[in-house]
Coordinates of C-alpha atoms and ligand atoms in Angstrom, one line a residue:
X23 CA 0.0 0.0 0.0
X24 CA 1.1 3.5 -0.7
X25 CA 1.6 6.0 2.2
X26 CA 0.1 9.5 1.7
X27 CA 2.9 12.0 0.9
X28 CA 3.2 15.3 -1.0
X29 CA 5.3 13.6 -3.7
X30 CA 6.4 10.2 -4.7
X31 CA 9.5 8.3 -6.1
X32 CA 8.3 7.0 -9.4
X33 CA 10.0 4.5 -11.7
X34 CA 9.4 3.8 -15.4
X35 CA 10.6 0.4 -16.5
X36 CA 11.0 0.1 -20.3
X37 CA 11.6 3.9 -20.4
X38 CA 13.2 3.9 -23.9
X39 CA 10.3 2.1 -25.6
X40 CA 7.3 3.7 -27.4
X41 CA 5.0 3.2 -24.3
X42 CA 7.8 4.1 -21.8
X43 CA 8.4 7.4 -23.6
X44 CA 4.7 8.2 -23.5
X45 CA 4.6 7.4 -19.7
X46 CA 7.3 9.9 -19.1
X47 CA 5.5 12.7 -21.0
X48 CA 2.2 11.8 -19.5
X49 CA 3.6 12.1 -15.9
X50 CA 5.0 15.6 -17.0
X51 CA 1.8 16.8 -18.7
X52 CA -0.5 15.8 -15.8
X53 CA 1.9 17.2 -13.2
X54 CA 2.0 13.9 -11.3
X55 CA 3.6 14.7 -7.9
X56 CA 7.0 13.2 -8.6
X57 CA 9.7 13.7 -6.0
X58 CA 12.2 11.7 -8.0
X59 CA 12.0 9.8 -11.2
X60 CA 14.1 6.6 -12.0
X61 CA 14.3 5.3 -15.5
X62 CA 15.0 1.7 -16.4
X63 CA 15.6 -0.2 -19.6
X64 CA 17.8 -3.0 -20.8
X65 CA 21.6 -2.9 -20.6
X66 CA 21.5 -1.8 -24.3
X67 CA 20.2 1.6 -23.1
X68 CA 22.2 1.9 -19.9
X69 CA 24.0 5.3 -19.7
X70 CA 21.6 7.0 -22.1
X71 CA 19.9 10.2 -20.8
X72 CA 16.1 11.0 -21.1
X73 CA 14.5 14.3 -20.3
X74 CA 12.0 14.8 -17.5
X75 CA 10.7 18.4 -16.7
X76 CA 13.9 19.8 -18.3
X77 CA 16.3 17.6 -16.4
X78 CA 18.5 14.9 -17.9
X79 CA 17.8 11.6 -16.2
X80 CA 20.2 8.6 -16.7
X81 CA 18.7 5.3 -17.9
X82 CA 19.7 2.4 -15.5
X83 CA 19.7 -1.4 -16.0
X84 CA 17.6 -3.3 -13.5
X85 CA 19.2 -5.0 -10.5
X86 CA 17.8 -7.0 -7.5
X87 CA 17.9 -3.9 -5.3
X88 CA 16.8 -1.3 -7.9
X89 CA 13.4 -0.8 -6.4
X90 CA 14.5 0.3 -2.9
X91 CA 12.8 3.5 -2.0
X92 CA 10.6 3.6 -5.0
X93 CA 6.8 4.1 -4.3
X94 CA 5.3 3.4 -7.7
X95 CA 6.7 1.6 -10.8
X96 CA 5.1 1.8 -14.2
X97 CA 6.3 -1.2 -16.3
X98 CA 6.2 -1.5 -20.1
X99 CA 9.1 -3.7 -21.0
X100 CA 7.2 -6.8 -22.2
X101 CA 5.7 -9.8 -20.5
X102 CA 9.0 -11.7 -20.1
X103 CA 10.5 -8.8 -18.1
X104 CA 7.4 -8.2 -16.0
X105 CA 7.3 -11.9 -15.1
X106 CA 10.7 -11.6 -13.5
X107 CA 10.8 -8.1 -12.2
X108 CA 7.3 -7.1 -11.1
X109 CA 7.4 -9.6 -8.1
X110 CA 10.9 -8.3 -7.2
X111 CA 9.5 -4.7 -7.2
X112 CA 6.4 -5.6 -5.3
X113 CA 8.4 -7.5 -2.7
X114 CA 10.5 -4.4 -2.0
X115 CA 7.3 -2.5 -1.1
X116 CA 6.7 -0.6 -4.3
X117 CA 3.3 -0.8 -6.2
X118 CA 3.6 -1.9 -9.8
X119 CA 1.3 -0.9 -12.6
X120 CA 2.2 -3.4 -15.3
X121 CA 1.4 -2.7 -19.0
X122 CA 2.3 -6.2 -20.2
X123 CA 0.1 -9.2 -20.7
X124 CA 1.9 -11.2 -18.0
X125 CA -0.5 -10.6 -15.0
X126 CA -3.8 -9.5 -16.5
X127 CA -5.7 -12.8 -16.1
X128 CA -4.1 -13.7 -12.7
X129 CA -7.0 -13.9 -10.2
X130 CA -4.8 -12.3 -7.5
X131 CA -4.1 -9.2 -9.7
X132 CA -6.7 -6.5 -10.4
X133 CA -7.1 -5.4 -14.1
X134 CA -8.2 -1.8 -14.1
X135 CA -9.6 0.9 -16.3
X136 CA -10.4 3.9 -14.0
X137 CA -13.6 4.8 -15.8
X138 CA -14.9 1.3 -15.2
X139 CA -13.6 -0.5 -12.1
X140 CA -11.5 1.8 -9.8
X141 CA -13.0 -0.3 -6.9
X142 CA -10.8 -3.2 -7.9
X143 CA -7.7 -1.3 -6.8
X144 CA -8.7 -1.9 -3.2
X145 CA -7.6 -5.5 -3.3
X146 CA -4.3 -5.3 -5.0
X147 CA -1.3 -7.1 -3.5
X148 CA 1.5 -5.0 -5.0
X149 CA 0.8 -5.6 -8.8
X150 CA -2.0 -4.0 -10.8
X151 CA -2.4 -4.9 -14.5
X152 CA -3.1 -2.4 -17.2
X153 CA -5.3 -4.0 -19.9
X154 CA -4.6 -4.5 -23.5
X155 CA -4.9 -1.3 -25.6
X156 CA -7.8 -2.5 -27.8
X157 CA -9.7 -3.7 -24.7
X158 CA -9.3 -0.4 -22.8
X159 CA -11.0 1.8 -25.3
X160 CA -13.7 -0.8 -25.9
X161 CA -14.7 -1.2 -22.2
X162 CA -14.7 2.6 -21.6
X163 CA -17.6 2.7 -24.1
X164 CA -19.3 -0.6 -23.2
X165 CA -19.5 0.1 -19.4
X166 CA -22.1 3.0 -19.6
X167 CA -24.1 1.0 -22.2
X168 CA -24.0 -2.1 -20.0
X169 CA -25.2 -0.1 -17.0
X170 CA -28.2 1.3 -19.0
X171 CA -29.3 -1.7 -21.1
X172 CA -27.3 -4.8 -20.1
X173 CA -25.0 -6.0 -22.9
X174 CA -25.6 -9.6 -24.2
X175 CA -23.1 -9.8 -27.0
X176 CA -20.4 -7.8 -28.7
X177 CA -18.9 -8.4 -32.1
X178 CA -15.7 -6.3 -32.6
X179 CA -13.3 -5.8 -35.4
X180 CA -10.2 -3.7 -34.8
X181 CA -8.0 -1.6 -37.1
X182 CA -4.8 -1.4 -35.0
X183 CA -1.8 0.9 -35.6
X184 CA 1.8 -0.3 -35.6
X185 CA 2.9 1.7 -32.6
X186 CA 1.3 -1.0 -30.4
X187 CA 4.2 -3.3 -31.4
X188 CA 6.7 -0.6 -30.4
X189 CA 9.3 1.6 -32.1
X190 CA 10.7 -1.1 -34.4
X191 CA 7.4 -1.5 -36.0
X192 CA 6.9 2.2 -36.6
X193 CA 10.4 2.3 -38.2
X194 CA 9.4 -0.7 -40.4
X195 CA 6.2 1.0 -41.7
X196 CA 8.1 4.2 -42.5
X197 CA 11.0 2.3 -44.2
X198 CA 8.8 0.0 -46.3
X199 CA 6.7 3.0 -47.4
X200 CA 9.8 5.0 -48.6
X201 CA 11.3 1.8 -50.2
X202 CA 8.1 1.1 -52.2
X203 CA 7.8 4.7 -53.3
X204 CA 11.4 4.5 -54.5
X205 CA 11.0 1.2 -56.3
X206 CA 13.4 -0.5 -53.8
X207 CA 12.9 -4.0 -52.4
X208 CA 11.3 -4.1 -48.9
X209 CA 12.3 -6.0 -45.8
X210 CA 9.9 -7.6 -43.3
X211 CA 11.5 -8.0 -39.9
X212 CA 8.7 -7.2 -37.4
X213 CA 5.6 -8.5 -39.1
X214 CA 5.4 -11.7 -41.2
X215 CA 4.2 -9.7 -44.2
X216 CA 4.5 -6.3 -45.8
X217 CA 2.6 -3.8 -43.6
X218 CA 2.9 -0.7 -45.9
X219 CA -0.1 -0.4 -48.2
X220 CA -1.5 -3.6 -46.7
X221 CA -3.9 -5.0 -44.0
X222 CA -2.9 -8.0 -41.9
X223 CA -5.6 -10.0 -40.1
X224 CA -3.1 -11.1 -37.5
X225 CA -2.0 -9.5 -34.2
X226 CA 0.1 -11.5 -31.6
X227 CA 0.4 -15.3 -31.8
X228 CA -2.2 -17.8 -33.2
X229 CA -3.8 -20.1 -30.7
X230 CA -5.2 -23.7 -31.0
X231 CA -8.8 -22.4 -31.5
X232 CA -7.8 -20.4 -34.6
X233 CA -8.1 -17.0 -32.9
X234 CA -5.0 -14.8 -32.1
X235 CA -3.9 -14.0 -28.5
X236 CA -4.9 -10.4 -29.1
X237 CA -8.5 -11.5 -30.0
X238 CA -8.8 -13.7 -26.9
X239 CA -7.4 -10.8 -24.7
X240 CA -10.4 -8.7 -25.8
X241 CA -12.8 -11.5 -24.8
X242 CA -11.3 -12.4 -21.4
X243 CA -10.1 -9.0 -20.3
X244 CA -13.5 -7.4 -21.0
X245 CA -15.4 -9.8 -18.8
X246 CA -12.8 -9.4 -15.9
X247 CA -12.8 -5.6 -16.1
X248 CA -16.6 -5.1 -16.3
X249 CA -17.0 -8.0 -13.7
X250 CA -19.7 -9.7 -15.7
X251 CA -18.8 -13.1 -17.2
X252 CA -22.2 -13.3 -19.0
X253 CA -21.1 -10.7 -21.6
X254 CA -20.2 -12.6 -24.8
X255 CA -17.5 -11.1 -27.0
X256 CA -16.1 -12.2 -30.3
X257 CA -13.2 -10.4 -32.0
X258 CA -11.2 -10.1 -35.2
X259 CA -8.0 -8.0 -34.7
X260 CA -6.4 -6.4 -37.7
X261 CA -3.2 -4.5 -38.3
X262 CA -3.4 -1.5 -40.6
X263 CA -0.7 0.8 -41.9
X264 CA -1.4 3.6 -39.4
X265 CA 1.2 4.9 -36.9
X266 CA -0.9 5.8 -34.0
X267 CA -4.5 5.2 -32.7
X268 CA -6.6 2.0 -32.8
X269 CA -10.0 2.1 -34.5
X270 CA -12.8 -0.4 -33.8
X271 CA -16.1 -1.4 -35.3
X272 CA -18.4 -2.4 -32.5
X273 CA -21.7 -4.3 -32.9
X274 CA -23.5 -4.4 -29.5
X275 CA -26.6 -6.5 -28.7
X276 CA -28.4 -5.4 -25.5
X277 CA -31.2 -6.8 -23.4
X278 CA -33.1 -3.5 -23.3
X279 CA -33.8 -1.6 -26.5
X280 CA -32.0 1.7 -27.0
X281 CA -32.3 4.2 -29.8
X282 CA -29.2 5.7 -31.3
X283 CA -30.1 9.0 -29.7
X284 CA -30.3 7.4 -26.3
X285 CA -26.9 5.8 -26.8
X286 CA -25.5 9.2 -27.9
X287 CA -26.9 10.9 -24.8
X288 CA -25.5 8.2 -22.4
X289 CA -22.1 8.2 -24.0
X290 CA -21.9 12.0 -24.0
X291 CA -22.4 12.0 -20.3
X292 CA -19.9 9.2 -19.5
X293 CA -16.3 9.8 -18.3
X294 CA -13.5 9.6 -20.9
X295 CA -15.7 9.6 -23.9
X296 CA -16.3 12.2 -26.6
X297 CA -19.2 11.7 -29.1
X298 CA -18.0 12.8 -32.5
X299 CA -21.0 11.9 -34.7
X300 CA -22.3 14.2 -37.4
X301 CA -22.4 12.2 -40.7
X302 CA -24.1 15.1 -42.5
X303 CA -20.9 17.1 -42.0
X304 CA -18.5 14.1 -42.6
X305 CA -17.7 14.1 -38.9
X306 CA -16.6 10.8 -37.4
X307 CA -13.4 9.9 -35.4
X308 CA -10.2 9.5 -37.4
X309 CA -6.8 8.2 -36.2
X310 CA -4.9 11.2 -37.6
X311 CA -7.1 13.6 -35.6
X312 CA -7.3 11.6 -32.4
X313 CA -3.5 11.0 -32.1
X314 CA -2.2 12.6 -28.9
X315 CA -5.7 13.0 -27.4
X316 CA -6.8 11.4 -24.0
X317 CA -10.4 10.5 -24.6
X318 CA -12.1 7.7 -26.5
X319 CA -14.0 9.1 -29.5
X320 CA -17.3 7.6 -30.8
X321 CA -19.1 8.1 -34.0
X322 CA -21.2 6.3 -36.7
X323 CA -23.8 5.4 -34.0
X324 CA -26.7 3.7 -35.7
X325 CA -29.2 0.9 -35.2
X326 CA -28.3 -2.7 -36.2
X327 CA -31.5 -3.3 -38.3
X328 CA -30.8 -7.1 -38.6
X329 CA -31.6 -7.8 -34.9
X330 CA -34.1 -6.7 -32.2
X331 CA -31.8 -4.7 -29.9
X332 CA -28.6 -3.9 -31.7
X333 CA -26.3 -0.8 -32.0
X334 CA -23.3 -0.3 -34.3
X335 CA -20.6 2.3 -33.8
X336 CA -17.0 3.3 -34.7
X337 CA -14.6 4.1 -31.9
X338 CA -11.0 5.5 -32.0
X339 CA -8.5 6.2 -29.2
X340 CA -4.7 6.8 -29.0
X341 CA -3.3 3.4 -28.2
X342 CA -0.1 4.8 -26.7
X343 CA -2.1 7.1 -24.4
X344 CA -5.4 5.8 -23.2
X345 CA -4.4 2.3 -24.5
X346 CA -1.2 2.2 -22.4
X347 CA 0.6 5.2 -20.7
X348 CA -2.4 7.4 -19.8
X349 CA -4.4 4.5 -18.3
X350 CA -1.4 3.5 -16.2
X351 CA -0.8 7.0 -15.0
X352 CA -4.6 7.4 -14.2
X353 CA -4.3 4.2 -12.1
X354 CA -1.3 5.7 -10.3
X355 CA -3.4 8.9 -9.7
X356 CA -6.2 6.9 -8.1
X357 CA -3.7 5.0 -6.0
X358 CA -2.3 8.2 -4.4
X359 CA -5.9 9.5 -4.0
X360 CA -6.7 6.4 -2.0
X361 CA -3.4 6.4 0.0
X362 CA -3.5 6.9 3.8
Ligands
25A673 O1 5.3 -9.1 -24.1 P1 4.2 -8.1 -24.4 O2 3.6 -7.7 -23.1 O3 3.2 -8.6 -25.4 O4 4.9 -6.8 -25.0 C1 5.8 -6.8 -26.1 C2 6.2 -5.4 -26.5 O5 5.1 -4.6 -26.8 C3 5.3 -3.3 -26.3 C4 6.7 -3.1 -25.7 O6 7.6 -2.6 -26.7 C5 7.0 -4.6 -25.4 O7 8.4 -4.8 -25.4 N1 4.2 -3.1 -25.3 C6 3.9 -3.7 -24.2 N2 2.7 -3.4 -23.7 C7 2.2 -2.6 -24.6 C8 0.9 -1.9 -24.7 N3 0.0 -2.0 -23.8 C9 3.1 -2.4 -25.7 N4 2.9 -1.6 -26.7 C10 1.7 -1.0 -26.7 N5 0.7 -1.1 -25.8 P2 8.4 -1.2 -26.6 O8 9.4 -1.2 -27.7 O9 7.4 -0.1 -26.5 O10 9.2 -1.3 -25.3 C11 10.2 -2.1 -25.0 C12 10.9 -1.5 -23.8 O11 11.3 -2.6 -22.9 C13 12.7 -2.3 -22.6 N6 13.4 -3.5 -22.2 C14 13.7 -4.5 -22.9 N7 14.4 -5.4 -22.2 C15 14.5 -4.9 -20.9 C16 13.8 -3.7 -20.9 N8 13.8 -2.9 -19.8 C17 14.3 -3.4 -18.7 N9 15.0 -4.6 -18.6 C18 15.1 -5.4 -19.7 N10 15.7 -6.6 -19.6 C19 13.2 -1.7 -23.8 O12 14.4 -1.0 -23.6 C20 12.1 -0.7 -24.2 O13 12.2 0.4 -23.4 P3 15.7 -1.3 -24.6 O14 16.8 -0.6 -23.9 O15 15.8 -2.8 -24.8 O16 15.4 -0.7 -26.0 C21 15.9 0.6 -26.3 C22 15.7 0.7 -27.8 O17 16.2 -0.4 -28.5 C23 15.3 -0.9 -29.5 N11 15.5 -2.3 -29.5 C24 14.6 -3.3 -29.0 N12 15.1 -4.5 -29.2 C25 16.3 -4.4 -29.9 C26 16.6 -3.0 -30.0 N13 17.7 -2.6 -30.6 C27 18.6 -3.5 -31.0 N14 18.4 -4.8 -30.9 C28 17.3 -5.3 -30.3 N15 17.1 -6.6 -30.2 C29 14.0 -0.5 -29.0 O18 13.1 -0.2 -30.1 C30 14.2 0.8 -28.1 O19 14.0 1.9 -28.9
L14_674 O1 -0.5 -5.2 -24.5 O2 0.0 -4.1 -31.2 O3 -1.0 -7.3 -24.9 O4 1.5 -5.7 -31.4 C1 0.7 -6.9 -27.3 C2 0.7 -6.7 -28.9 C3 -0.2 -4.6 -27.1 C4 -0.2 -4.4 -28.6 C5 -0.6 -6.2 -25.3 C6 0.8 -5.0 -30.7 C7 -0.4 -6.0 -26.8 C8 0.8 -5.3 -29.2

């Protein structure tokens, strides 16, 4: 548990990555009460400096005793590293907010989106999991609809940007695009196929049931966060040649009938959501416009005329912010609010 103080010693693990970078700037922008910041990455980055509030902070490699004196550690260094280091950090008395997939489905670990289930922070044992980026933006929108009309089933298709995979993938999209425009041969290192000018129905590994891990995260994490295992979810997750922001097409079947206007009103009043829906003016959420924003944007709200109680919509959020760094910092903000 965190003791109430005026300011806290905060660590970012995976500080040199795409998400880690965003964590540092999110802490700055939101003026998180930081007494001291410690930045960690692999030995590859040891000795490099990163800026925080105008100061140069050295990047350190992780050691057994690295977490002494640290109050809160934000992790985004991949599941392998979280598996080893999050328990080490928790043992030394620091609270870990972990962005990897390692601890999300562990029954001992709360999986939290502040707009949906802040109450679950009360039972943490030193590690709190930050959900998958595609799941976060979806549950922010599903929760108010579930409260108003009880969701029976969701069919989701995602259009995910390359920044979810990290910096290497952003470089690959840029390199392939310039290579193709210059009639050069392309190289595929990060994804199994060309991503520039292409669409890949494949995110994370394939499982025995024919789905990908990313698709099953959206099913399982949604039920755990909303705390209702009767909600049925089926997902198709797709990589598109976009740098930043994930888009999702949602088809939602509810127990109670809701008109599109009712849905618009409920979402407009819910936390973390902006309704951006004026088709007559070509207004709907677009990744290039939402990049860098904090909220989840919703448009194209319309009735599914093929079933009794169905609604279709299009949602977009910045996967590095609400999908990762911002959600983690918001969890840390709630933790210090609850501290005593
Ligand atoms: O396993 P998961 O959970 O599925 O996550 C897999 C990856 O997805 C990203 C994140 O990539 C993660 O590694 N990710 C995780 N959760 C995410 C989410 N919710 C998410 N993305 C979006 N949404 P990343 O590139 O953003 O971050 C990687 C960071 O982890 C640091 N790291 C690696 N090993 C570490 C470690 N930190 C501590 N201890 C260790 N042992 C890593 O630091 C980075 O900050 P780095 O020093 O290894 O990388 C510095 C630069 O080098 C590049 N690079 C990466 N691999 C290589 C490389 N350069 C050369 N050779 C390589 N093999 C990186 O691009 C980085 O710029
Ligand atoms: O957090 O887009 O589980 O390649 C792992 C895959 C984050 C996105 C996670 C991607 C995801 C990532």
